[in-house]
Each structure stands twice: as C-alpha cells, then as structure tokens.
Amino acid sequence: MKSLTIATVNVNGIRAAAKVRHEDNQGILPWLKATPADVVLMQEVRADEKQTRAALEPVLDQWHLAQAPAAAKGRAGVAILSRLPLRDVQIGFGDGPGSEEFSDSGRYIEATVDAGDLPVRVASLYLPSGSAGTEKQDEKYRFLDSFGEYLQSRADRAEQGGLPELVVGGDWNICHRREDLKNWKTNRKKSGFLPDERAFMDSLLGTFPDEATQVADAEDAGRNGNPAGVAGDFFGAVDYKPGDLAAARLAAGAAEEPHYFDVMRRVLPDQAGPYSWWTYRGQAFDTDAGWRIDLQVATRGMLDRALTANNVWVDKAAAYDQRWSDHSPVLVEYAC
C-alpha cells in the first residue's frame, strides 16, 4: 500500500442512508463499493451494531466495523469502517475532566489501522451541534472543554512516548473561518459559528492561513459590531459557567505552534469551502450555500503525508435528489 485514503461522513442515520430512494439514488451501499477510501469514519449512525450490520450486510464482506452507539437509542452514534483490520478500539476520550458525561454518548471512537509499516490511529467524532439559547449549547461548551483537554493531553503524551499519528475525522459542527461558511454574516448568532466555538478551533489549529484570529476582528464585527460578542462571552449558553479548562484556553489564545492541523485547509489554504453540509431547506445545495463542518484534523506526521499526496476532495452528489445524507463525504489521501 502506497497511500491510505480516509473518508469522513455524517450519514444522518445509517438505516436511512442505506435505503434505495429511486433508480438514480441507490443509497450508501454503491458508494461504499466504489469509494477509494480505505477507512470510512461515520457519524450520526443512529443505530446499534446489530442494526448497522443489517443495513450494511451486502457490503460488509469488504469492511471491518467498529462502533460506539449512544446510550440514548436513535441518537448520535459513531463508527469506523475499514478495509484494513482494526485493533485497539477505544470508545470515548479517556478519563479526563468532564469525559464521564460523554463516555456512552456515541460521540467518539478511535482505533488503529496498519497501513504498511505505518500504524495510524483513526477516530470518528460527532461533536454536539448545539443550539444557541438552549441547554444543547451548554452541552457543546462542556464537550469542547473536555475534548480539548483530551487532545492536548494526547499531544503531550505523544511527544513523550511516541504514540501513533492520529487523524480525527468527523462532524465537528463548527465553521472555524469565514471561508468555511457561505453565508457567514447572517449566521453569527447561530451555533456552529459562535465566537467561543471558533476560538476553540483557534486554540487547537491556530489561525492558518491568517496571521491573526478572525474571531471578532474588524470584518467579523462589521459596521454594527459582532452580534454574538467576543470569545469569553459564551454566547448562547443557558447555565454553562466556564471553568478552569475554558479559562486556561481563553488565556492561551490561538495556538502559535499547533499539534493538530485542519488537513483540507492546509492543502487548500485559499479556497472558499469546499463545503460538506447543506440544509435540506430551500435551494442551499443547488446554490452551494453550505458549511464546511466535516473535517479531518491530524497530527503533524499525517499532515505531511497529506501534503505529499496532495489529494483532498468533497464527494458531492451530482444533484440534490441523488443525496443519501445532508452531508457529503470528505476524503483525504495520505502518502505511506
């Protein structure tokens, strides 16, 4: 194997995604047969493992499956499909501060694949979508605190003990930069583009390709100011109170030397989008009024391999009625 190709996609319910809608939309199964991906990271599976295996039965002879369903039936759920054997499967992100709340929420699964002589940890993430002014936004802020601590801790341990490289693919439910959201001006008070969400991405990924953060800068605020305030206001929260983890993240600001990298943005630094999610409402898909919320975030070694391969793309359906999810798969080739 000279390369490892990883896809990430929110399937919006695996049983629905596997259904045949009409002659020109046979669902996810033909896509799984044809995709060049060696690994497919799936989110919002909304099924237990038995139900997932039943939905994918016609193609499972080609794939190994590992899954983390949510304790709440019909909610969330993440899974990994791999043409290569999966080992050392981990559900949830450790036992750090706040992680217990999300241990059985079906939001994170991680495993190792061996691409030739290269062991790679691959993870599927379904970050809470949030909703400003509701308890869902509080949940999202708590998740960011806990998950951010896990990623930082893992980076520290990797430097000390040589852990395998990591690719976290998933529905991150945050547009980091204005270039990630077609209609960013009208979404500044919407979950997915709030100042503290974007500041979290700054803390993880830095501000590339900009020299400074876009969060609450002059263009962000416009002539009337930023309607959602600035990082540290935690706009949209109901009862959430930032603790030590959030305070430390805000004090540190954007990462100057990040441990993690938004792979597609690094390969395509100046391109608007490419978007991966479009609402089913209106003409969003046809006019490409999308959001780039499905990301592959990787450690330095995997970024270098992606830059060498120089092959990233969104596998967008040819037409609105050929979609089997409201998200499109995001694929990255990594040289081995």
mmCIF file of C-alpha atoms in Angstrom:
data_model
loop_
_atom_site.group_PDB
_atom_site.id
_atom_site.type_symbol
_atom_site.label_atom_id
_atom_site.label_comp_id
_atom_site.label_asym_id
_atom_site.label_seq_id
_atom_site.Cartn_x
_atom_site.Cartn_y
_atom_site.Cartn_z
ATOM 1 C CA MET A 1 0.000 0.000 0.000
ATOM 2 C CA LYS A 2 1.487 3.316 -1.094
ATOM 3 C CA SER A 3 -1.206 5.526 0.398
ATOM 4 C CA LEU A 4 -4.030 5.499 2.915
ATOM 5 C CA THR A 5 -7.262 7.221 1.914
ATOM 6 C CA ILE A 6 -9.630 8.219 4.714
ATOM 7 C CA ALA A 7 -13.202 9.420 4.291
ATOM 8 C CA THR A 8 -15.402 11.027 6.904
ATOM 9 C CA VAL A 9 -19.160 11.410 6.542
ATOM 10 C CA ASN A 10 -22.183 12.103 8.712
ATOM 11 C CA VAL A 11 -24.618 9.501 7.362
ATOM 12 C CA ASN A 12 -27.705 11.051 9.005
ATOM 13 C CA GLY A 13 -28.921 7.601 10.086
ATOM 14 C CA ILE A 14 -27.259 4.542 8.581
ATOM 15 C CA ARG A 15 -30.546 2.724 8.002
ATOM 16 C CA ALA A 16 -31.936 5.702 6.089
ATOM 17 C CA ALA A 17 -28.671 6.140 4.183
ATOM 18 C CA ALA A 18 -28.757 2.504 3.048
ATOM 19 C CA LYS A 19 -32.255 2.753 1.558
ATOM 20 C CA VAL A 20 -32.862 2.831 -2.177
ATOM 21 C CA ARG A 21 -34.718 6.041 -2.966
ATOM 22 C CA HIS A 22 -35.035 5.739 -6.740
ATOM 23 C CA GLU A 23 -33.118 4.479 -9.749
ATOM 24 C CA ASP A 24 -30.567 7.289 -9.585
ATOM 25 C CA ASN A 25 -30.181 7.138 -5.805
ATOM 26 C CA GLN A 26 -29.329 3.677 -4.535
ATOM 27 C CA GLY A 27 -28.114 4.928 -1.161
ATOM 28 C CA ILE A 28 -24.766 4.500 0.550
ATOM 29 C CA LEU A 29 -24.119 0.878 -0.407
ATOM 30 C CA PRO A 30 -22.982 1.519 -4.016
ATOM 31 C CA TRP A 31 -20.851 4.357 -2.731
ATOM 32 C CA LEU A 32 -19.147 2.017 -0.235
ATOM 33 C CA LYS A 33 -18.455 -0.464 -3.005
ATOM 34 C CA ALA A 34 -16.937 2.168 -5.288
ATOM 35 C CA THR A 35 -15.126 4.543 -2.936
ATOM 36 C CA PRO A 36 -11.328 4.555 -2.992
ATOM 37 C CA ALA A 37 -11.369 5.064 0.775
ATOM 38 C CA ASP A 38 -9.541 2.501 2.898
ATOM 39 C CA VAL A 39 -11.222 3.848 6.041
ATOM 40 C CA VAL A 40 -14.657 5.468 6.391
ATOM 41 C CA LEU A 41 -15.379 7.374 9.584
ATOM 42 C CA MET A 42 -19.144 7.647 10.106
ATOM 43 C CA GLN A 43 -21.167 9.899 12.403
ATOM 44 C CA GLU A 44 -24.818 10.133 13.432
ATOM 45 C CA VAL A 45 -25.237 6.408 12.780
ATOM 46 C CA ARG A 46 -28.371 6.294 14.978
ATOM 47 C CA ALA A 47 -28.387 2.509 15.307
ATOM 48 C CA ASP A 48 -26.941 -0.248 17.443
ATOM 49 C CA GLU A 49 -24.311 -2.543 15.971
ATOM 50 C CA LYS A 50 -26.815 -5.245 15.026
ATOM 51 C CA GLN A 51 -28.916 -2.715 13.112
ATOM 52 C CA THR A 52 -25.822 -1.263 11.430
ATOM 53 C CA ARG A 53 -24.623 -4.688 10.330
ATOM 54 C CA ALA A 54 -28.053 -5.459 8.929
ATOM 55 C CA ALA A 55 -28.134 -2.193 6.959
ATOM 56 C CA LEU A 56 -24.635 -2.744 5.567
ATOM 57 C CA GLU A 57 -24.809 -6.534 5.189
ATOM 58 C CA PRO A 58 -24.470 -6.555 1.354
ATOM 59 C CA VAL A 59 -21.040 -4.869 1.552
ATOM 60 C CA LEU A 60 -19.661 -5.946 4.930
ATOM 61 C CA ASP A 61 -17.556 -8.667 3.309
ATOM 62 C CA GLN A 62 -15.306 -5.753 2.234
ATOM 63 C CA TRP A 63 -15.184 -3.935 5.558
ATOM 64 C CA HIS A 64 -14.274 -4.330 9.219
ATOM 65 C CA LEU A 65 -16.672 -2.483 11.560
ATOM 66 C CA ALA A 66 -16.185 -0.918 14.985
ATOM 67 C CA GLN A 67 -18.995 1.101 16.519
ATOM 68 C CA ALA A 68 -19.875 3.233 19.531
ATOM 69 C CA PRO A 69 -23.656 3.633 19.724
ATOM 70 C CA ALA A 70 -25.242 6.178 22.018
ATOM 71 C CA ALA A 71 -26.958 5.022 25.201
ATOM 72 C CA ALA A 72 -29.985 7.014 24.020
ATOM 73 C CA LYS A 73 -31.495 4.908 21.253
ATOM 74 C CA GLY A 74 -31.775 6.521 17.855
ATOM 75 C CA ARG A 75 -29.368 9.321 18.753
ATOM 76 C CA ALA A 76 -25.812 10.181 17.704
ATOM 77 C CA GLY A 77 -23.544 7.138 17.293
ATOM 78 C CA VAL A 78 -20.166 6.884 15.572
ATOM 79 C CA ALA A 79 -18.481 4.048 13.709
ATOM 80 C CA ILE A 80 -15.404 3.100 11.735
ATOM 81 C CA LEU A 81 -15.456 1.024 8.560
ATOM 82 C CA SER A 82 -12.054 -0.159 7.405
ATOM 83 C CA ARG A 83 -10.770 -2.381 4.624
ATOM 84 C CA LEU A 84 -7.785 -2.945 6.928
ATOM 85 C CA PRO A 85 -8.132 -4.776 10.247
ATOM 86 C CA LEU A 86 -8.956 -2.591 13.247
ATOM 87 C CA ARG A 87 -7.243 -3.067 16.588
ATOM 88 C CA ASP A 88 -7.052 -1.395 19.993
ATOM 89 C CA VAL A 89 -10.524 0.100 19.709
ATOM 90 C CA GLN A 90 -11.231 2.894 22.205
ATOM 91 C CA ILE A 91 -14.701 4.281 22.884
ATOM 92 C CA GLY A 92 -14.860 7.746 24.392
ATOM 93 C CA PHE A 93 -11.939 10.017 25.082
ATOM 94 C CA GLY A 94 -10.333 8.754 28.239
ATOM 95 C CA ASP A 95 -10.990 9.657 31.848
ATOM 96 C CA GLY A 96 -10.011 13.311 31.929
ATOM 97 C CA PRO A 97 -12.064 16.180 33.356
ATOM 98 C CA GLY A 98 -15.681 16.061 32.207
ATOM 99 C CA SER A 99 -15.225 12.993 29.998
ATOM 100 C CA GLU A 100 -17.603 10.797 32.017
ATOM 101 C CA GLU A 101 -20.603 12.786 30.765
ATOM 102 C CA PHE A 102 -19.797 11.730 27.214
ATOM 103 C CA SER A 103 -18.493 8.182 27.785
ATOM 104 C CA ASP A 104 -21.619 6.500 26.366
ATOM 105 C CA SER A 105 -22.918 9.345 24.209
ATOM 106 C CA GLY A 106 -21.851 7.796 20.897
ATOM 107 C CA ARG A 107 -19.651 10.731 20.003
ATOM 108 C CA TYR A 108 -16.104 9.350 19.790
ATOM 109 C CA ILE A 109 -14.412 6.121 18.745
ATOM 110 C CA GLU A 110 -10.743 5.540 17.968
ATOM 111 C CA ALA A 111 -8.800 2.546 16.608
ATOM 112 C CA THR A 112 -5.511 1.605 14.966
ATOM 113 C CA VAL A 113 -5.034 0.565 11.351
ATOM 114 C CA ASP A 114 -1.724 -0.627 9.931
ATOM 115 C CA ALA A 115 -1.047 0.996 6.566
ATOM 116 C CA GLY A 116 2.003 -0.965 5.508
ATOM 117 C CA ASP A 117 4.537 -0.427 8.305
ATOM 118 C CA LEU A 118 2.716 2.693 9.495
ATOM 119 C CA PRO A 119 0.332 2.331 12.461
ATOM 120 C CA VAL A 120 -2.254 5.111 12.399
ATOM 121 C CA ARG A 121 -4.894 5.940 14.951
ATOM 122 C CA VAL A 122 -8.146 6.882 13.216
ATOM 123 C CA ALA A 123 -11.030 8.433 15.130
ATOM 124 C CA SER A 124 -14.623 9.290 14.317
ATOM 125 C CA LEU A 125 -16.011 12.341 16.098
ATOM 126 C CA TYR A 126 -19.562 13.639 16.326
ATOM 127 C CA LEU A 127 -19.293 16.905 18.204
ATOM 128 C CA PRO A 128 -22.585 18.193 19.646
ATOM 129 C CA SER A 129 -24.393 20.515 17.263
ATOM 130 C CA GLY A 130 -25.571 22.881 19.970
ATOM 131 C CA SER A 131 -28.353 25.417 19.678
ATOM 132 C CA ALA A 132 -27.888 28.953 20.950
ATOM 133 C CA GLY A 133 -30.073 29.809 23.916
ATOM 134 C CA THR A 134 -30.742 26.182 24.859
ATOM 135 C CA GLU A 135 -29.190 23.512 27.070
ATOM 136 C CA LYS A 136 -27.759 21.955 23.911
ATOM 137 C CA GLN A 137 -25.328 24.850 23.705
ATOM 138 C CA ASP A 138 -24.259 24.268 27.304
ATOM 139 C CA GLU A 139 -23.582 20.629 26.392
ATOM 140 C CA LYS A 140 -21.491 21.743 23.426
ATOM 141 C CA TYR A 141 -19.370 24.086 25.530
ATOM 142 C CA ARG A 142 -18.816 21.334 28.127
ATOM 143 C CA PHE A 143 -17.814 18.923 25.358
ATOM 144 C CA LEU A 144 -15.288 21.408 23.975
ATOM 145 C CA ASP A 145 -13.729 21.775 27.429
ATOM 146 C CA SER A 146 -13.347 18.035 27.933
ATOM 147 C CA PHE A 147 -12.410 17.075 24.383
ATOM 148 C CA GLY A 148 -9.899 19.894 24.078
ATOM 149 C CA GLU A 149 -8.199 18.680 27.248
ATOM 150 C CA TYR A 150 -8.077 15.125 25.856
ATOM 151 C CA LEU A 151 -6.444 16.234 22.603
ATOM 152 C CA GLN A 152 -3.888 18.364 24.425
ATOM 153 C CA SER A 153 -3.077 15.544 26.830
ATOM 154 C CA ARG A 154 -2.676 13.133 23.941
ATOM 155 C CA ALA A 155 -0.324 15.514 22.148
ATOM 156 C CA ASP A 156 1.799 15.798 25.290
ATOM 157 C CA ARG A 157 1.948 12.008 25.684
ATOM 158 C CA ALA A 158 2.820 11.556 22.009
ATOM 159 C CA GLU A 159 5.821 13.824 22.380
ATOM 160 C CA GLN A 160 6.962 11.913 25.451
ATOM 161 C CA GLY A 161 6.222 8.352 24.417
ATOM 162 C CA GLY A 162 5.876 8.173 20.653
ATOM 163 C CA LEU A 163 2.152 7.419 20.305
ATOM 164 C CA PRO A 164 0.967 6.693 16.741
ATOM 165 C CA GLU A 165 -0.078 9.529 14.491
ATOM 166 C CA LEU A 166 -3.771 10.462 14.760
ATOM 167 C CA VAL A 167 -6.485 11.505 12.304
ATOM 168 C CA VAL A 168 -9.746 12.707 13.849
ATOM 169 C CA GLY A 169 -12.370 12.797 11.126
ATOM 170 C CA GLY A 170 -15.865 13.824 11.826
ATOM 171 C CA ASP A 171 -18.704 16.259 12.037
ATOM 172 C CA TRP A 172 -17.062 18.983 14.097
ATOM 173 C CA ASN A 173 -20.176 21.186 13.880
ATOM 174 C CA ILE A 174 -18.038 24.340 13.848
ATOM 175 C CA CYS A 175 -17.008 26.581 10.971
ATOM 176 C CA HIS A 176 -13.614 27.891 12.011
ATOM 177 C CA ARG A 177 -13.196 30.668 9.458
ATOM 178 C CA ARG A 178 -15.423 32.868 7.325
ATOM 179 C CA GLU A 179 -14.248 30.903 4.282
ATOM 180 C CA ASP A 180 -15.883 27.824 5.818
ATOM 181 C CA LEU A 181 -19.423 29.232 5.674
ATOM 182 C CA LYS A 182 -21.072 30.721 2.592
ATOM 183 C CA ASN A 183 -23.499 32.994 4.453
ATOM 184 C CA TRP A 184 -21.403 33.792 7.494
ATOM 185 C CA LYS A 185 -22.786 37.285 8.121
ATOM 186 C CA THR A 186 -26.312 36.014 8.760
ATOM 187 C CA ASN A 187 -25.111 33.130 10.944
ATOM 188 C CA ARG A 188 -23.063 34.989 13.553
ATOM 189 C CA LYS A 189 -25.598 34.212 16.297
ATOM 190 C CA LYS A 190 -26.068 30.592 15.230
ATOM 191 C CA SER A 191 -24.418 27.622 16.863
ATOM 192 C CA GLY A 192 -21.612 26.454 14.618
ATOM 193 C CA PHE A 193 -20.210 29.938 14.056
ATOM 194 C CA LEU A 194 -20.189 31.483 17.538
ATOM 195 C CA PRO A 195 -17.088 33.293 18.819
ATOM 196 C CA ASP A 196 -16.243 30.777 21.540
ATOM 197 C CA GLU A 197 -16.665 27.823 19.190
ATOM 198 C CA ARG A 198 -14.329 29.393 16.643
ATOM 199 C CA ALA A 199 -11.879 30.405 19.387
ATOM 200 C CA PHE A 200 -11.763 26.754 20.421
ATOM 201 C CA MET A 201 -10.679 25.883 16.872
ATOM 202 C CA ASP A 202 -8.053 28.639 17.105
ATOM 203 C CA SER A 203 -6.723 27.047 20.274
ATOM 204 C CA LEU A 204 -6.469 23.685 18.560
ATOM 205 C CA LEU A 205 -5.449 24.587 14.999
ATOM 206 C CA GLY A 206 -4.026 28.086 15.155
ATOM 207 C CA THR A 207 -5.158 30.774 12.722
ATOM 208 C CA PHE A 208 -3.700 29.430 9.451
ATOM 209 C CA PRO A 209 -3.614 30.827 6.809
ATOM 210 C CA ASP A 210 -4.206 34.129 8.608
ATOM 211 C CA GLU A 211 -1.624 35.791 10.826
ATOM 212 C CA ALA A 212 -4.221 36.565 13.491
ATOM 213 C CA THR A 213 -7.612 35.276 14.544
ATOM 214 C CA GLN A 214 -10.715 36.176 12.575
ATOM 215 C CA VAL A 215 -12.853 35.956 15.712
ATOM 216 C CA ALA A 216 -14.332 39.399 16.433
ATOM 217 C CA ASP A 217 -11.909 41.151 14.089
ATOM 218 C CA ALA A 218 -12.940 44.225 12.099
ATOM 219 C CA GLU A 219 -14.514 42.257 9.241
ATOM 220 C CA ASP A 220 -16.210 39.846 11.620
ATOM 221 C CA ALA A 221 -17.892 42.662 13.510
ATOM 222 C CA GLY A 222 -18.724 44.817 10.503
ATOM 223 C CA ARG A 223 -20.113 48.305 10.930
ATOM 224 C CA ASN A 224 -22.607 47.283 13.637
ATOM 225 C CA GLY A 225 -20.405 45.126 15.838
ATOM 226 C CA ASN A 226 -20.409 41.388 16.414
ATOM 227 C CA PRO A 227 -23.944 40.396 17.492
ATOM 228 C CA ALA A 228 -22.663 37.387 19.450
ATOM 229 C CA GLY A 229 -19.979 39.285 21.320
ATOM 230 C CA VAL A 230 -16.421 38.015 21.630
ATOM 231 C CA ALA A 231 -14.621 34.925 22.870
ATOM 232 C CA GLY A 232 -15.230 34.612 26.587
ATOM 233 C CA ASP A 233 -18.858 35.753 26.406
ATOM 234 C CA PHE A 234 -20.036 32.199 25.672
ATOM 235 C CA PHE A 235 -22.984 33.496 23.706
ATOM 236 C CA GLY A 236 -25.985 31.176 23.653
ATOM 237 C CA ALA A 237 -25.290 29.462 26.964
ATOM 238 C CA VAL A 238 -28.102 28.978 29.490
ATOM 239 C CA ASP A 239 -26.458 27.654 32.665
ATOM 240 C CA TYR A 240 -22.921 26.939 31.461
ATOM 241 C CA LYS A 241 -20.223 28.585 33.550
ATOM 242 C CA PRO A 242 -16.685 28.461 32.153
ATOM 243 C CA GLY A 243 -14.367 26.577 34.478
ATOM 244 C CA ASP A 244 -10.609 26.232 34.695
ATOM 245 C CA LEU A 245 -10.281 24.447 31.342
ATOM 246 C CA ALA A 246 -12.147 27.149 29.454
ATOM 247 C CA ALA A 247 -10.324 29.899 31.320
ATOM 248 C CA ALA A 248 -6.943 28.379 30.501
ATOM 249 C CA ARG A 249 -7.892 28.014 26.836
ATOM 250 C CA LEU A 250 -9.022 31.633 26.614
ATOM 251 C CA ALA A 251 -5.876 32.855 28.371
ATOM 252 C CA ALA A 252 -3.649 30.893 25.994
ATOM 253 C CA GLY A 253 -5.463 32.144 22.885
ATOM 254 C CA ALA A 254 -4.756 30.804 19.416
ATOM 255 C CA ALA A 255 -2.106 28.105 19.164
ATOM 256 C CA GLU A 256 1.103 29.533 17.727
ATOM 257 C CA GLU A 257 2.647 26.087 17.265
ATOM 258 C CA PRO A 258 -0.357 23.740 16.979
ATOM 259 C CA HIS A 259 -0.146 19.996 17.437
ATOM 260 C CA TYR A 260 -3.184 19.435 15.191
ATOM 261 C CA PHE A 261 -3.983 20.605 11.682
ATOM 262 C CA ASP A 262 -7.093 21.021 9.536
ATOM 263 C CA VAL A 263 -5.844 18.905 6.645
ATOM 264 C CA MET A 264 -8.093 20.177 3.860
ATOM 265 C CA ARG A 265 -7.488 23.813 4.791
ATOM 266 C CA ARG A 266 -3.730 23.195 4.796
ATOM 267 C CA VAL A 267 -3.905 21.639 1.335
ATOM 268 C CA LEU A 268 -6.362 24.274 0.036
ATOM 269 C CA PRO A 269 -5.437 27.396 2.037
ATOM 270 C CA ASP A 270 -7.194 29.989 -0.096
ATOM 271 C CA GLN A 271 -10.325 28.185 -1.278
ATOM 272 C CA ALA A 272 -13.770 29.087 -0.033
ATOM 273 C CA GLY A 273 -15.170 25.868 1.371
ATOM 274 C CA PRO A 274 -15.250 23.323 -0.102
ATOM 275 C CA TYR A 275 -18.487 22.854 1.810
ATOM 276 C CA SER A 276 -19.691 19.488 3.086
ATOM 277 C CA TRP A 277 -23.147 20.196 4.568
ATOM 278 C CA TRP A 278 -26.194 21.923 3.100
ATOM 279 C CA THR A 279 -29.583 22.252 4.735
ATOM 280 C CA TYR A 280 -32.394 20.380 3.014
ATOM 281 C CA ARG A 281 -34.399 23.616 3.101
ATOM 282 C CA GLY A 282 -34.608 25.918 0.093
ATOM 283 C CA GLN A 283 -32.002 25.827 -2.660
ATOM 284 C CA ALA A 284 -28.933 25.599 -0.413
ATOM 285 C CA PHE A 285 -27.479 22.567 -2.197
ATOM 286 C CA ASP A 286 -28.075 23.917 -5.680
ATOM 287 C CA THR A 287 -26.592 27.338 -4.853
ATOM 288 C CA ASP A 288 -23.759 25.799 -2.794
ATOM 289 C CA ALA A 289 -24.794 27.789 0.281
ATOM 290 C CA GLY A 290 -23.008 25.321 2.527
ATOM 291 C CA TRP A 291 -21.000 24.882 5.696
ATOM 292 C CA ARG A 292 -17.586 23.238 5.985
ATOM 293 C CA ILE A 293 -18.082 21.408 9.267
ATOM 294 C CA ASP A 294 -16.847 17.929 8.310
ATOM 295 C CA LEU A 295 -13.110 17.934 8.893
ATOM 296 C CA GLN A 296 -10.106 15.676 9.080
ATOM 297 C CA VAL A 297 -7.860 17.024 11.838
ATOM 298 C CA ALA A 298 -4.478 15.321 12.001
ATOM 299 C CA THR A 299 -1.154 15.340 13.789
ATOM 300 C CA ARG A 300 1.930 16.726 12.068
ATOM 301 C CA GLY A 301 3.134 13.451 10.563
ATOM 302 C CA MET A 302 -0.196 12.764 8.896
ATOM 303 C CA LEU A 303 -0.439 16.353 7.656
ATOM 304 C CA ASP A 304 2.959 15.930 5.996
ATOM 305 C CA ARG A 305 1.717 12.749 4.308
ATOM 306 C CA ALA A 306 -1.430 14.547 3.079
ATOM 307 C CA LEU A 307 0.633 17.400 1.701
ATOM 308 C CA THR A 308 2.818 14.890 -0.120
ATOM 309 C CA ALA A 309 -0.200 13.135 -1.665
ATOM 310 C CA ASN A 310 -1.924 16.482 -2.392
ATOM 311 C CA ASN A 311 -5.305 14.858 -2.976
ATOM 312 C CA VAL A 312 -8.316 16.056 -0.969
ATOM 313 C CA TRP A 313 -11.917 16.381 -2.084
ATOM 314 C CA VAL A 314 -15.591 16.521 -1.130
ATOM 315 C CA ASP A 315 -17.557 13.767 -2.847
ATOM 316 C CA LYS A 316 -20.611 15.910 -3.526
ATOM 317 C CA ALA A 317 -23.608 14.295 -5.211
ATOM 318 C CA ALA A 318 -24.275 15.334 -8.797
ATOM 319 C CA ALA A 319 -27.791 16.510 -7.940
ATOM 320 C CA TYR A 320 -29.986 17.278 -4.939
ATOM 321 C CA ASP A 321 -32.099 14.126 -5.322
ATOM 322 C CA GLN A 322 -29.029 11.874 -5.517
ATOM 323 C CA ARG A 323 -28.004 12.576 -1.920
ATOM 324 C CA TRP A 324 -28.257 9.861 0.718
ATOM 325 C CA SER A 325 -27.340 12.292 3.516
ATOM 326 C CA ASP A 326 -27.395 16.043 4.036
ATOM 327 C CA HIS A 327 -23.597 15.758 4.411
ATOM 328 C CA SER A 328 -21.137 14.746 1.687
ATOM 329 C CA PRO A 329 -18.076 12.560 2.315
ATOM 330 C CA VAL A 330 -14.773 14.383 2.794
ATOM 331 C CA LEU A 331 -11.767 12.385 1.570
ATOM 332 C CA VAL A 332 -8.024 12.773 2.101
ATOM 333 C CA GLU A 333 -5.231 10.677 0.664
ATOM 334 C CA TYR A 334 -2.191 10.201 2.924
ATOM 335 C CA ALA A 335 1.086 9.011 1.390
ATOM 336 C CA CYS A 336 2.614 5.974 3.092
#
